[in-house]
Structures are given as structure tokens and as C-alpha cells.
Coordinates of C-alpha atoms and ligand atoms in Angstrom, one line a residue:
X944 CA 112.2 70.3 142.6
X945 CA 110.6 69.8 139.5
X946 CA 112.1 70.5 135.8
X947 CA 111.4 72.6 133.4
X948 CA 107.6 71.4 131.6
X949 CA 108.9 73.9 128.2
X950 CA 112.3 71.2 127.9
X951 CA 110.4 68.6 127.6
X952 CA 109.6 67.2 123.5
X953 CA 105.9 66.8 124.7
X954 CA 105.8 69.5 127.0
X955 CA 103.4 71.8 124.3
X956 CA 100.0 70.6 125.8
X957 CA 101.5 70.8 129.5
X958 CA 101.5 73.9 131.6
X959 CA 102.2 72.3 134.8
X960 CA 105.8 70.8 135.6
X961 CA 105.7 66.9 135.7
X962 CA 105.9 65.8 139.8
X963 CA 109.3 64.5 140.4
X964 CA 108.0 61.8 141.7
X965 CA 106.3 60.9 138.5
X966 CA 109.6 61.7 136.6
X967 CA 111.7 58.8 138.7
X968 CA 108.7 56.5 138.2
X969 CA 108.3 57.2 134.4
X970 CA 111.6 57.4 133.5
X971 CA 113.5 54.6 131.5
X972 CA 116.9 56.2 130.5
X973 CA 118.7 54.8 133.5
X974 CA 118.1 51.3 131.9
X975 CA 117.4 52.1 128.0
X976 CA 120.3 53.8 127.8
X977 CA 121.8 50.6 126.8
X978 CA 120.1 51.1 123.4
X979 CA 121.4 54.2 122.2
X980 CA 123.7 52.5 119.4
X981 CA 120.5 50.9 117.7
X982 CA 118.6 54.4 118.8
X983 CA 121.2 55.9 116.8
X984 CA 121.8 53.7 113.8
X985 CA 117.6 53.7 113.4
X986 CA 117.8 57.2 113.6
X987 CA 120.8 57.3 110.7
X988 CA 118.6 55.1 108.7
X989 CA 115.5 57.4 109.0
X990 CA 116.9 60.9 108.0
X991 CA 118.8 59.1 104.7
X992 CA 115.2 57.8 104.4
X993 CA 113.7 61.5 104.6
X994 CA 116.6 63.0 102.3
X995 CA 116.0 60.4 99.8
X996 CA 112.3 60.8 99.8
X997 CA 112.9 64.7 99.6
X998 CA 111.0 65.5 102.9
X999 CA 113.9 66.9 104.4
X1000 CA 117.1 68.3 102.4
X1001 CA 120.0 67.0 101.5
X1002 CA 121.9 69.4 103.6
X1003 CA 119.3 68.5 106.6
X1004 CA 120.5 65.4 106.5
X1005 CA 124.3 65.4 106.7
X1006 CA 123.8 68.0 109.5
X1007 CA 121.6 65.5 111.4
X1008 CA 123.8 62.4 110.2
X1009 CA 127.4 64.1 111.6
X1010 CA 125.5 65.5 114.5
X1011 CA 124.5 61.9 115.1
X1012 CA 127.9 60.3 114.7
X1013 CA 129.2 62.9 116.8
X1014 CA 127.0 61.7 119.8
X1015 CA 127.7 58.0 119.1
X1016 CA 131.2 58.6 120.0
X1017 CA 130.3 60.5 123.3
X1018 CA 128.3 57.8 124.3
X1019 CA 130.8 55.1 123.8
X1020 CA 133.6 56.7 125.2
X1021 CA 130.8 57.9 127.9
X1022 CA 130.9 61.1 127.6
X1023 CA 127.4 61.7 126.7
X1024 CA 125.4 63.5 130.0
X1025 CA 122.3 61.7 130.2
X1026 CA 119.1 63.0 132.1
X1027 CA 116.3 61.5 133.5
X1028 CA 113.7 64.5 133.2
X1029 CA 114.2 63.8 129.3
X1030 CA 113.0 60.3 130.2
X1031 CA 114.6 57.7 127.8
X1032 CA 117.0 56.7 125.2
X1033 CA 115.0 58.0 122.4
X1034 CA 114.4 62.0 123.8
X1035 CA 117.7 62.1 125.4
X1036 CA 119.7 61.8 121.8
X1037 CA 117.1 63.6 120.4
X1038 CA 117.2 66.9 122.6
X1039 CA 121.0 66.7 122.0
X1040 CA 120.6 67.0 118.6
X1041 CA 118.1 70.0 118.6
X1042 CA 120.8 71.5 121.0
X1043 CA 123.4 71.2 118.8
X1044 CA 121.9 71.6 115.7
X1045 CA 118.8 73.5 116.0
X1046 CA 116.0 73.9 113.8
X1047 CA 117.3 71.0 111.6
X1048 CA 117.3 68.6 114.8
X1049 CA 113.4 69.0 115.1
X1050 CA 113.1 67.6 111.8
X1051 CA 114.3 64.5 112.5
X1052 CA 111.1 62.9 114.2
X1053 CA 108.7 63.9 111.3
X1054 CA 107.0 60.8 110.4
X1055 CA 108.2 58.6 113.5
X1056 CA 107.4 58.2 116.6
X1057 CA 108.8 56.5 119.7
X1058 CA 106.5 53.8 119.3
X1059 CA 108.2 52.7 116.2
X1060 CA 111.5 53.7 117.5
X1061 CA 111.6 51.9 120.5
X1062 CA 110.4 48.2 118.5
X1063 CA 113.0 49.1 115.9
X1064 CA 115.8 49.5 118.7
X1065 CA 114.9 46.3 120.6
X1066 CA 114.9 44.6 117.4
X1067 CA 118.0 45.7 116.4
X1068 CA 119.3 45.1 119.8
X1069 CA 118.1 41.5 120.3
X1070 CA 119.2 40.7 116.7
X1071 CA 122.9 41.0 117.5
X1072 CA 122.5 39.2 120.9
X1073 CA 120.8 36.0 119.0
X1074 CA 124.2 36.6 116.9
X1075 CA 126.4 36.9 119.9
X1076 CA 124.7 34.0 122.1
X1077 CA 124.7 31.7 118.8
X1078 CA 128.4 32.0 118.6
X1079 CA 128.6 31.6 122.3
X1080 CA 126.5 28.1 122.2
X1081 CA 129.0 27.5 119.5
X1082 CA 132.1 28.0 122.1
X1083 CA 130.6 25.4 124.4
X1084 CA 129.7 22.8 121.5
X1085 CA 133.4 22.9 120.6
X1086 CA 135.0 22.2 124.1
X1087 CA 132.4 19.6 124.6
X1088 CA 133.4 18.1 121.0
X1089 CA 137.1 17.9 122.6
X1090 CA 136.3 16.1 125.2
X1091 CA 134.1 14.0 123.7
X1092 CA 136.9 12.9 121.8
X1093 CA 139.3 12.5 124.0
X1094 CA 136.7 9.7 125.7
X1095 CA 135.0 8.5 122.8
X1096 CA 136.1 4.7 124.5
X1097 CA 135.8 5.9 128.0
X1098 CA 133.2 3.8 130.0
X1099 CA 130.6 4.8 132.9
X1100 CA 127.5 3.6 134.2
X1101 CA 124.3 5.1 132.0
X1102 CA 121.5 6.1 134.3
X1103 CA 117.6 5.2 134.3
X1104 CA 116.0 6.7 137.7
X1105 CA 119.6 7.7 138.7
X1106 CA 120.6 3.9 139.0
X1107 CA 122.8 2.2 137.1
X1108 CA 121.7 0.9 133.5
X1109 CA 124.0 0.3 130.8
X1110 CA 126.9 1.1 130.0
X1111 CA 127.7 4.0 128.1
X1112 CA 130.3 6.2 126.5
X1113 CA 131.5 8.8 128.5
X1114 CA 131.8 10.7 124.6
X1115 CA 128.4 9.3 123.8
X1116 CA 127.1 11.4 127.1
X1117 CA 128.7 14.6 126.2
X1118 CA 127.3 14.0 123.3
X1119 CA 123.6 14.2 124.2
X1120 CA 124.4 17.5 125.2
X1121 CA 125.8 19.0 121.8
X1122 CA 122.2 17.6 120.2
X1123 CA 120.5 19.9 122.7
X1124 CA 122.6 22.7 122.0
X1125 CA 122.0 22.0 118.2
X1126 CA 118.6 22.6 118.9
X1127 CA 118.4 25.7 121.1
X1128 CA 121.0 26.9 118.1
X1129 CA 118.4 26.1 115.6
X1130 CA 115.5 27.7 118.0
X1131 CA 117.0 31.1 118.5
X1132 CA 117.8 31.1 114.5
X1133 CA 114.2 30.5 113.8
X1134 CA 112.9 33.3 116.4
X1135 CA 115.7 35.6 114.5
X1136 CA 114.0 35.5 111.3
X1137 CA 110.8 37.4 113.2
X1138 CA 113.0 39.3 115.0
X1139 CA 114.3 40.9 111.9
X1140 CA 111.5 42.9 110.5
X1141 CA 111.0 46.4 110.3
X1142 CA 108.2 48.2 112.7
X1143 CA 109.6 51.6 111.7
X1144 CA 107.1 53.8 108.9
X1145 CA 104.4 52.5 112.0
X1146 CA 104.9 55.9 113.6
X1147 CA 102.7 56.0 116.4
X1148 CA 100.1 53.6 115.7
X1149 CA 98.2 54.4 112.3
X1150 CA 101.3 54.9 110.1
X1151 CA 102.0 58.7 108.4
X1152 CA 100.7 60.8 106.4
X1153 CA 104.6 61.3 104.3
X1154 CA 105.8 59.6 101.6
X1155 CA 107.9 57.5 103.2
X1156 CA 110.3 54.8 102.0
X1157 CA 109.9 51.8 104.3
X1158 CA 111.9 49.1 102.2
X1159 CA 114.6 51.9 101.8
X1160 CA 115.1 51.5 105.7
X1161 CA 114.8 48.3 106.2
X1162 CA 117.8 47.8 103.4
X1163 CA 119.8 49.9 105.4
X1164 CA 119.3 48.3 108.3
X1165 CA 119.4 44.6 107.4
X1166 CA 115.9 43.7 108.0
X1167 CA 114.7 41.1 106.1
X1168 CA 111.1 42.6 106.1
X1169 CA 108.7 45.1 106.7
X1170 CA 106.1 45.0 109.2
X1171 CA 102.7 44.8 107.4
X1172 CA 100.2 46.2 110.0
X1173 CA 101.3 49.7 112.1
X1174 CA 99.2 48.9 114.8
X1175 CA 100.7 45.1 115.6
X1176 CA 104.1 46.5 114.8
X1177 CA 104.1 49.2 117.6
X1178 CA 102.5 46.8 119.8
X1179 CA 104.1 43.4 119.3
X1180 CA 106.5 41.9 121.7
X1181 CA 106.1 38.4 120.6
X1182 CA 110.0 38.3 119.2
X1183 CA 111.4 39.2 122.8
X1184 CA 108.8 36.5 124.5
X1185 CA 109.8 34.0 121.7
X1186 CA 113.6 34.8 122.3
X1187 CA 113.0 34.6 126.6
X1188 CA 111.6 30.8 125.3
X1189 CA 114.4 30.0 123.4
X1190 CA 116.8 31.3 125.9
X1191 CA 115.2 29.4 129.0
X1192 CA 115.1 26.3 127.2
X1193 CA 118.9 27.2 126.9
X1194 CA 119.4 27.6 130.8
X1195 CA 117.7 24.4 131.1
X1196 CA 119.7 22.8 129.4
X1197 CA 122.7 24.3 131.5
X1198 CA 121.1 23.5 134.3
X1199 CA 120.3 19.8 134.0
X1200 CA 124.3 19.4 132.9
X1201 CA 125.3 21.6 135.9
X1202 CA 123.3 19.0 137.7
X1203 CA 125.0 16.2 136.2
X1204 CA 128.6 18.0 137.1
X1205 CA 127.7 18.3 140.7
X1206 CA 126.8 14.5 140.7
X1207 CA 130.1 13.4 139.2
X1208 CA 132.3 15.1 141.3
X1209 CA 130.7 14.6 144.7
X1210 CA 132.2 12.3 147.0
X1211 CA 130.1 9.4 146.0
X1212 CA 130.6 9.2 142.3
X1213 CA 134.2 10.8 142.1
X1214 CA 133.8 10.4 138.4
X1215 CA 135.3 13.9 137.9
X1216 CA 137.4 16.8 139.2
X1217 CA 137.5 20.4 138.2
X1218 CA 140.0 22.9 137.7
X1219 CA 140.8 24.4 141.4
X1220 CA 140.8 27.3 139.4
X1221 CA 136.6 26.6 138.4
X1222 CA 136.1 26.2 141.8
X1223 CA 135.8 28.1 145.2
X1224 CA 136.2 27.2 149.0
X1225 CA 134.4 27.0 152.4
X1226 CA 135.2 30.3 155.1
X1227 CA 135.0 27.1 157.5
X1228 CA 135.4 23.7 156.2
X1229 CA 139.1 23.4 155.1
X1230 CA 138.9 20.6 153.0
X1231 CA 136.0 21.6 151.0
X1232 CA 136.4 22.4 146.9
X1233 CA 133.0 23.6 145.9
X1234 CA 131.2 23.2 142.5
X1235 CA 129.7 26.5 143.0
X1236 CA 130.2 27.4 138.8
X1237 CA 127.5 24.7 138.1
X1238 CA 125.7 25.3 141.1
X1239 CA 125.2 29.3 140.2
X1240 CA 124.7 28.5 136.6
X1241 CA 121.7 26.2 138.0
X1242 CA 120.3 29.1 140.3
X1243 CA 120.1 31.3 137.6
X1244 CA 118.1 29.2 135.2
X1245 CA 115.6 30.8 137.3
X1246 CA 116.2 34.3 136.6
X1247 CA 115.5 33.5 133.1
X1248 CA 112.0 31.7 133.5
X1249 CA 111.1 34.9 135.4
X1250 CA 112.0 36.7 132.9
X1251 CA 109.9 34.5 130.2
X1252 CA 107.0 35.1 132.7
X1253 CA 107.8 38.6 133.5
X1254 CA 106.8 39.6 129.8
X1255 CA 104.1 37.1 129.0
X1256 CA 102.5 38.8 131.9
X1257 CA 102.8 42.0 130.3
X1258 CA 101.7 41.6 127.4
X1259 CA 98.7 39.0 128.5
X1260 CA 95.3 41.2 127.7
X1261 CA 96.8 44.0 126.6
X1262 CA 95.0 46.3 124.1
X1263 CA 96.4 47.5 120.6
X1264 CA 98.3 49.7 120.3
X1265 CA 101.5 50.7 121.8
X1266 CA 100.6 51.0 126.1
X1267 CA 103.5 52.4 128.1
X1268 CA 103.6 48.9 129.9
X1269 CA 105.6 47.7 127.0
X1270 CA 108.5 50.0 128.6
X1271 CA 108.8 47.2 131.2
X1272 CA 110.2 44.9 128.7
X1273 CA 113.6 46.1 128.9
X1274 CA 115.0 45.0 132.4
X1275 CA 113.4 41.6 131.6
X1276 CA 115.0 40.8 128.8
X1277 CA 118.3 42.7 129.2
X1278 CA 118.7 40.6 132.2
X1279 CA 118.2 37.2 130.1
X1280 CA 120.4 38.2 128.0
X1281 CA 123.5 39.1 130.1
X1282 CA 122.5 35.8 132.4
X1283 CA 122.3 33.8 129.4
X1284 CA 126.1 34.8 128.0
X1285 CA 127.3 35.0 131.1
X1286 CA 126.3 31.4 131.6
X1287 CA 127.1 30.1 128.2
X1288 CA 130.9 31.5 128.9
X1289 CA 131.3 29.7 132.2
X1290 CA 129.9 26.6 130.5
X1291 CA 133.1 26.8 127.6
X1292 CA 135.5 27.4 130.5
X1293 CA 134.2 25.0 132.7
X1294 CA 134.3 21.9 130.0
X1295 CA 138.1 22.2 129.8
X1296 CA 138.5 22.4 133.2
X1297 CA 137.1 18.9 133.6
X1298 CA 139.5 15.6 134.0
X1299 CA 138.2 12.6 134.2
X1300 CA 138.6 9.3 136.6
X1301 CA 138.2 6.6 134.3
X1302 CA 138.7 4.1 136.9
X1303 CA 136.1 5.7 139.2
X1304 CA 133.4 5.5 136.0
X1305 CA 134.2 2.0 134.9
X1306 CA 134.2 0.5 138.4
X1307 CA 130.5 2.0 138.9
X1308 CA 129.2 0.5 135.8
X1309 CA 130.7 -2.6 137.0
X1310 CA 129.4 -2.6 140.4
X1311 CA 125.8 -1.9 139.0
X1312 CA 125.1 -5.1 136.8
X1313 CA 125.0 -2.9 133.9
X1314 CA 125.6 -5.6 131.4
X1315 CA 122.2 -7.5 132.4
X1316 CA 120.5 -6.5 130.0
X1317 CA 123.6 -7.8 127.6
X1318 CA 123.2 -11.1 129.3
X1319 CA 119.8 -11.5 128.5
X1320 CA 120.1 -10.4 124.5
X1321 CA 122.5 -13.5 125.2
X1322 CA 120.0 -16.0 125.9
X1323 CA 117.6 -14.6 123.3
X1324 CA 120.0 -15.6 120.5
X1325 CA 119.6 -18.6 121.8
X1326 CA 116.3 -19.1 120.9
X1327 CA 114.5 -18.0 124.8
X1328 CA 111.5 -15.4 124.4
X1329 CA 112.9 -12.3 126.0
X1330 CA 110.9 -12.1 128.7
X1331 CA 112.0 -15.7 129.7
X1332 CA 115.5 -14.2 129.3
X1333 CA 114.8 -11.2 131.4
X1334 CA 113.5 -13.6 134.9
X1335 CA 116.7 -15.4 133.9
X1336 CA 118.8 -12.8 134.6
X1337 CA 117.0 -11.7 137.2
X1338 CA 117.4 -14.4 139.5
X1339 CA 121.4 -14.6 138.4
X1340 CA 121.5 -10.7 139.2
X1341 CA 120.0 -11.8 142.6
X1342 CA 122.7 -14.3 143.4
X1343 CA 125.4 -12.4 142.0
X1344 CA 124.1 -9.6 144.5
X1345 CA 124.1 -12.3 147.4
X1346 CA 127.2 -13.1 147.0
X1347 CA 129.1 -9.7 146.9
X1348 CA 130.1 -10.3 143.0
X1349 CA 129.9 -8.7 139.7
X1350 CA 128.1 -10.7 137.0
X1351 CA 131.3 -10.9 134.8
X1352 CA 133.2 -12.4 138.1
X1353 CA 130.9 -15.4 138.2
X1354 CA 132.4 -18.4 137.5
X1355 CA 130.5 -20.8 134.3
X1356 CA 129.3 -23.0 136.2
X1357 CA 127.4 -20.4 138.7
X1358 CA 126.0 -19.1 135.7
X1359 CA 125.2 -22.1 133.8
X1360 CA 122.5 -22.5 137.5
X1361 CA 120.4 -20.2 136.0
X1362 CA 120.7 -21.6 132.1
X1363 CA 122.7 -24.5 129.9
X1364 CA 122.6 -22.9 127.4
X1365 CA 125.5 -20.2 128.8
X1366 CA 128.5 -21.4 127.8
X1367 CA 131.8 -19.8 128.0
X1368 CA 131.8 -17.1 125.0
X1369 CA 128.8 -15.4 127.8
X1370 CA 132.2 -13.4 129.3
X1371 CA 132.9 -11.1 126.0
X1372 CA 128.9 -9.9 126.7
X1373 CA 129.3 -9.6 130.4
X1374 CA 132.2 -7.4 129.5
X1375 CA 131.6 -3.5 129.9
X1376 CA 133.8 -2.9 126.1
X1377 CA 131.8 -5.7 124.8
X1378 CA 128.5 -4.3 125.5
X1379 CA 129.1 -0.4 124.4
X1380 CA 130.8 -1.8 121.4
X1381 CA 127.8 -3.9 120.4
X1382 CA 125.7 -0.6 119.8
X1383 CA 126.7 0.2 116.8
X1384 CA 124.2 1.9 114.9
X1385 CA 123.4 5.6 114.1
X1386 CA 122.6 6.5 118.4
X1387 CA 124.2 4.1 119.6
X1388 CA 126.9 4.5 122.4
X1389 CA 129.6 2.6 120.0
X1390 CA 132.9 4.2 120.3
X1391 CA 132.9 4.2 116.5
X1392 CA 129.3 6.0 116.7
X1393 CA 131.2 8.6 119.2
X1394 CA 133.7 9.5 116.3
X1395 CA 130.8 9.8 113.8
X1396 CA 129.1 11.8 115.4
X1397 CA 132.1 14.0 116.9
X1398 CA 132.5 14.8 113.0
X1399 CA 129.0 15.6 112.2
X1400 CA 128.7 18.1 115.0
X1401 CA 132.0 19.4 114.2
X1402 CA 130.5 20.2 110.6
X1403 CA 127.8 22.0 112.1
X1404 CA 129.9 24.6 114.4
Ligands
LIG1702 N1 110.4 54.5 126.8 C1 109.4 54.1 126.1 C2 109.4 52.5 126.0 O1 110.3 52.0 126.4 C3 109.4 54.6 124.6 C4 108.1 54.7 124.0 C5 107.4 55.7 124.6 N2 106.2 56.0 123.9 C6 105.2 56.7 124.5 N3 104.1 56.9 123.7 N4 105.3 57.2 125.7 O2 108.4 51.9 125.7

């Protein structure tokens, strides 16, 4: 079976029926369907655009314009039939239109052409999911604000090499993370600004030979600008690779604090527990809670660097202008997209569903000779050279080790084996509050800093 070559908006040239085959394998509706809203609200734009620049009528225009609306409605409540042999988005709304509408639906495409149509739909598109993801990011910043909070005092061993460092604030951790969310926030609202700009007026590749009113379209549209060259407009794909960078570095993100969740609660750290109802089960192991939610949201940071690759591969060496390779696009970055929400809306449920072990964290940090490093500052206000300092507390380190002990449970005189000048104000250092509270300065892992910067994120979200 093969369809009808005369139904077809190109099929002029054509006497033979396309191969069914070839209609599967070129066909993009199935997927680009998604875009019929922006298809639609471009196409809205462009007949006020030919009614205003008198190359349709008035009249033309409202019939086109209610027609339009008309088939909006049908495809949100999905009743619209779509159909593969009229290939995409863009001819499937259009054919309904000359259907309905007749001679005044073939005027709508005069001085467009799906080259420009397409870039103006993704664009529109990808412009409300920066919007949608920003406010997501947004979600998760504010449960990780709460429980920053809620442990701005809260002490656990920081990690260098995954062994025990310093001491931090467990609100000074979930801290780090809002700063990298800041940042992919501030990435994806730098690639929106090149995002919105208006590749419509391109037509196919040269521009048209109609008085057309591009800043007119882009006004109603909300683009900030107007592309300046037809033939990189219809071509250029640089906003979607752009957005698949900002959005990876986003899953990376996830990832590494999925990682960091996984650590906590496993049986070793104990440091935190989640929800039961954030987690899932073994079919055999009875006893086993799972942090799959983290583990999945780790997995599919890999779905999105594919999909960064996916389309720097398509567009590496490709010729101006528009090539039908750029149809590939779409699966690529619709996938990102929906991986990247889906993931930032686990993360804002998942950051509630955390309670923490205090007791767990703070006996860590005691067990790994975090405050060392304390002890030595110590000796260094004493007047010995830090490096001095540092052997010092090496060999003390080594005894307290030997002996089963934490630094702060050795007794003066143990201490004073390694130095006289230790005398008995050494214990507020060698305490774990002593030491966090000592760094107290803008980055520091103060409790005060905590609330500081708890309020400056806040201000931000
Ligand atoms: N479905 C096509 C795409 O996604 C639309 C543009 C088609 N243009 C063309 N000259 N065949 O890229």
C-alpha cells in the first residue's frame, strides 16, 4: 500500500507514490507531534503578520486564525487524527486547514517554509521547558534550604579521598549543592537568551521575496530578537546543543548527590534514612530497603550525555542550510527534557524524605581524627612553623590510633608527649563544635555561616 502522491503538499513534482517504506522511515509526526501548540501559535503569529502586511486579507486571516484555534482544541483534548503519510507536525495541521477551509488554507504558507517553521517551534518549545526546569531547580533549592536549616549545627565528617577530614556542617554540605544549582540556574538562563530569537521570515534558506514583517512576529511571539542571517537560522541547532550542556551538567549534579545519598544510608555510614515511601524492596532479600530513587536518577545522567552527543554528532560537518538530518533532533532532546524534570521532581521529593542520624555523623567525624588539623593550627599559634606542627600531630594521630582512642579522649599529659607547649585549653580545639565553629568567614562551615548563607540562597529562589 502506498498513499495517495496528489495529498501530499509537495506531491506537484511527484508522479510516483512515495514507497511505504520510505513514508515510515521519513516520517516525524509520531514524535513531532508534541509540537503542534508552538506549530500552531507560529502559525497564528504568521497569518496576523500576512494580514497586517496586506499579503493576505483581513478576512483571510480570521478564517485561518479560528480555523487554527479550532484545531488547537482537537489536539488537546486529542481529538485531532493524525497521519503519518502527511509526515510531520507542520503538514499535518496544515492539510487540516486546507480541508476545512479551502482556498484560504493554501495561503497560509506563502512566505514560510518548514525550515523556518520547524526552528521557530523548537525554539518556542525549548523556551518554556528552560522556564519549566528553572522553576523545577527552584523546587529542589527550597527543600534543600529546609533542611539545611534544620542542621545548620549538625556535625559529620567532611571527606577528602572519601576519608575523613574535617568536620563540617551537615547544612554547610547541603549547601554546596544549592551553589551548583545556582549555577546550572544561571546556565540555562544564559542559553535562553539565544534560544529566544526569531528564525521565522528565513523561509527556506534565502529569505522571501514578500514584504514581510519580521519584528511584527517576533513581538507576538516573545522573541527577544530576530535572526540576522536566513541561512544560519534554518540551519542552526546550537540553542538545543547548548541547552543538552546545560542540562547534563544538571544530571551531574544529581548524580554525584545521588551518590552521596547512597553513601549515607548504606550500612556502613548510617548517616541517613529515607522515607519507606522513597524507597523500594528486594523480590528476595526480606530485609532489604533500596535507594533505587538515587540510584535511577544516577543511571539516567547517562541518557542525557547521550543525548548531548547524540546532536553534536549531527550537526558535526554539516553543510548550510537546513539538511533533513536536523529532523533527528527531536527524540534527543525531547528525551532530555522529560529525564531532566522527571529527575529534578524526584530530587524535591526525595530531600524531604531524608531524616538524619546525628549521632551516627558525629561519631564518624570523631572516629576519623578530624580535628588534626585543629590541633595543629594549635601549635602554630604557639609560635611552631606549620609544618613542624603538622609531624607533631602526626605522630600523636599515630599513638592515639595505637591505642584505640580519639584525639579529644587523650589525657594532657599523653598529649603534652608529643609537645609542652599543649596545655589544657588544647580540648575546646580537639572538640568537633569547636572546630566548625572556628570557620567563620564567608565559606566557611560555621553554623552562623550556614544561616547566612541559608538567607542569601533563599533571596535568590
Ligand atoms: N520534519 C522536519 C524536521 O523536523 C521539518 C522540516 C522539513 N523540511 C524539509 N525541507 N523537508 O526537520
Amino acid at each position: 500500500m502506498t498513499s495517495d502522491q496528489t495529498k501530499k503538499p509537495w506531491g506537484g513534482r511527484f508522479t510516483a507514490p512515495t514507497d511505504e517504506f520510505v513514508e515510515q522511515f521519513t516520517q516525524s509526526v509520531s514524535f513531532d507531534k508534541r509540537l503542534a501548540h508552538y506549530d500552531i501559535a507560529g502559525s497564528i503569529a504568521h497569518a496576523k503578520m500576512l494580514a497586517k502586511t496586506k499579503i493576505i486579507s483581513k478576512k483571510e486571516c480570521d478564517e485561518i486564525l479560528t480555523c487554527l484555534k479550532q484545531i488547537e482544541e482537537e489536539v488537546a483534548s486529542d481529538q485531532f487524527k493524525w497521519s503519518a503519510s502527511l509526515e510531520d507536525v507542520h503538514m499535518n495541521i496544515e492539510s487540516a486547514l486546507v480541508e476545512r477551509i479551502g482556498e484560504t488554507g493554501k495561503k497560509l504558507h506563502t512566505a514560510r517554509s518548514r525550515n523556518d517553521q520547524v526552528a521557530t517551534d523548537m525554539r518556542l518549545y525549548l523556551r518554556d521547558e528552560v522556564d519549566d526546569t528553572t522553576l523545577k531547580i527552584n523546587a529542589v533549592m527550597a527543600a534543600l534550604l529546609k533542611l539545611a536549616e534544620k542542621h545548620h549545627d549538625s556535625i559529620m565528617p567532611g571527606m577528602t579521598h572519601m576519608q575523613a577530614a574535617q568536620p563540617v556542617t551537615f547544612g554547610h554540605h547541603l549547601l554546596a549543592w544549592a551553589e551548583m544549582l545556582l549555577r546550572d540556574r544561571s546556565r540555562l538562563q544564559d542559553c535562553r537568551q539565544r534560544i529566544n530569537v526569531l528564525p521565522l521570515g528565513s523561509a527556506a534558506l534565502a529569505g522571501t521575496t514578500f514584504p514581510i514583517d519580521r519584528n511584527y512576529v517576533a513581538k507576538l511571539l516573545g522573541f527577544d530578537e530576530v535572526a540576522q542571517n536566513s541561512l544560519d537560522a534554518v540551519s542552526d541547532r546550537d540553542f538545543i546543543v547548548e541547552f543538552l550542556a546545560s542540562a547534563s551538567l544538571v544530571m551531574m549534579h544529581l548524580s554525584r548527590f545521588s551518590e552521596e545519598i547512597v553513601l549515607w544510608m548504606s550500612e556502613g555510614n548510617r548517616f541517613i534514612d529515607l522515607d519507606d515511601a522513597w524507597c523500594t524492596g528486594s523480590s528476595i532479600m526480606p530485609q532489604k530497603k533500596n535507594p533505587d530513587i538515587p540510584e535511577l536518577i544516577r543511571g539516567k545522567t547517562g541518557r542525557v550525555y547521550g543525548d548531548l552527543i547524540a546532536l553534536l554528532t549531527l550537526m558535526k560537518a554539516q553543510p548550510l542550510a537546513y539538511n533533513r538530518d536536523n529532523q533527528e533532533d527531536k527524540e534527543s532532546l525531547f528525551d532530555a527534557v522529560d529525564t531532566l524534570k522527571m529527575c529534578l521532581t524526584a530530587f524535591a521529593g526525595l530531600i524531604p524524605s531524608i531524616t538524619v542520624n546525628n549521632k551516627s555523623m558525629l561519631d564518624a567525624a570523631e572516629r576519623g581524627y578530624t580535628t588534626a588539623t585543629d590541633l595543629a593550627d594549635y601549635l602554630v599559634l604557639q609560635g611552631v612553623p606549620f609544618r613542624d606542627a603538622h609531624a607533631v600531630v602526626g605522630k600523636a594521630v599515630q599513638y592515639a590510633s595505637k591505642k584505640s582512642k580519639t584525639l579529644s579522649a587523650l589525657s594532657l599529659s599523653e598529649l603534652q608527649q608529643f609537645s609542652e607547649l599543649i596545655k589544657d585549653d588544647v580540648f575546646a580545639v580537639l572538640k568537633l563544635e569547636g572546630s566548625v565553629l572556628a570557620r567563620n568567614h564567608v565559606g566557611g562551615t560555621s553554623p552562623t555561616q550556614v544561616k547566612i548563607q541559608i538567607a542569601r540562597v533563599k533571596k535568590k529562589i
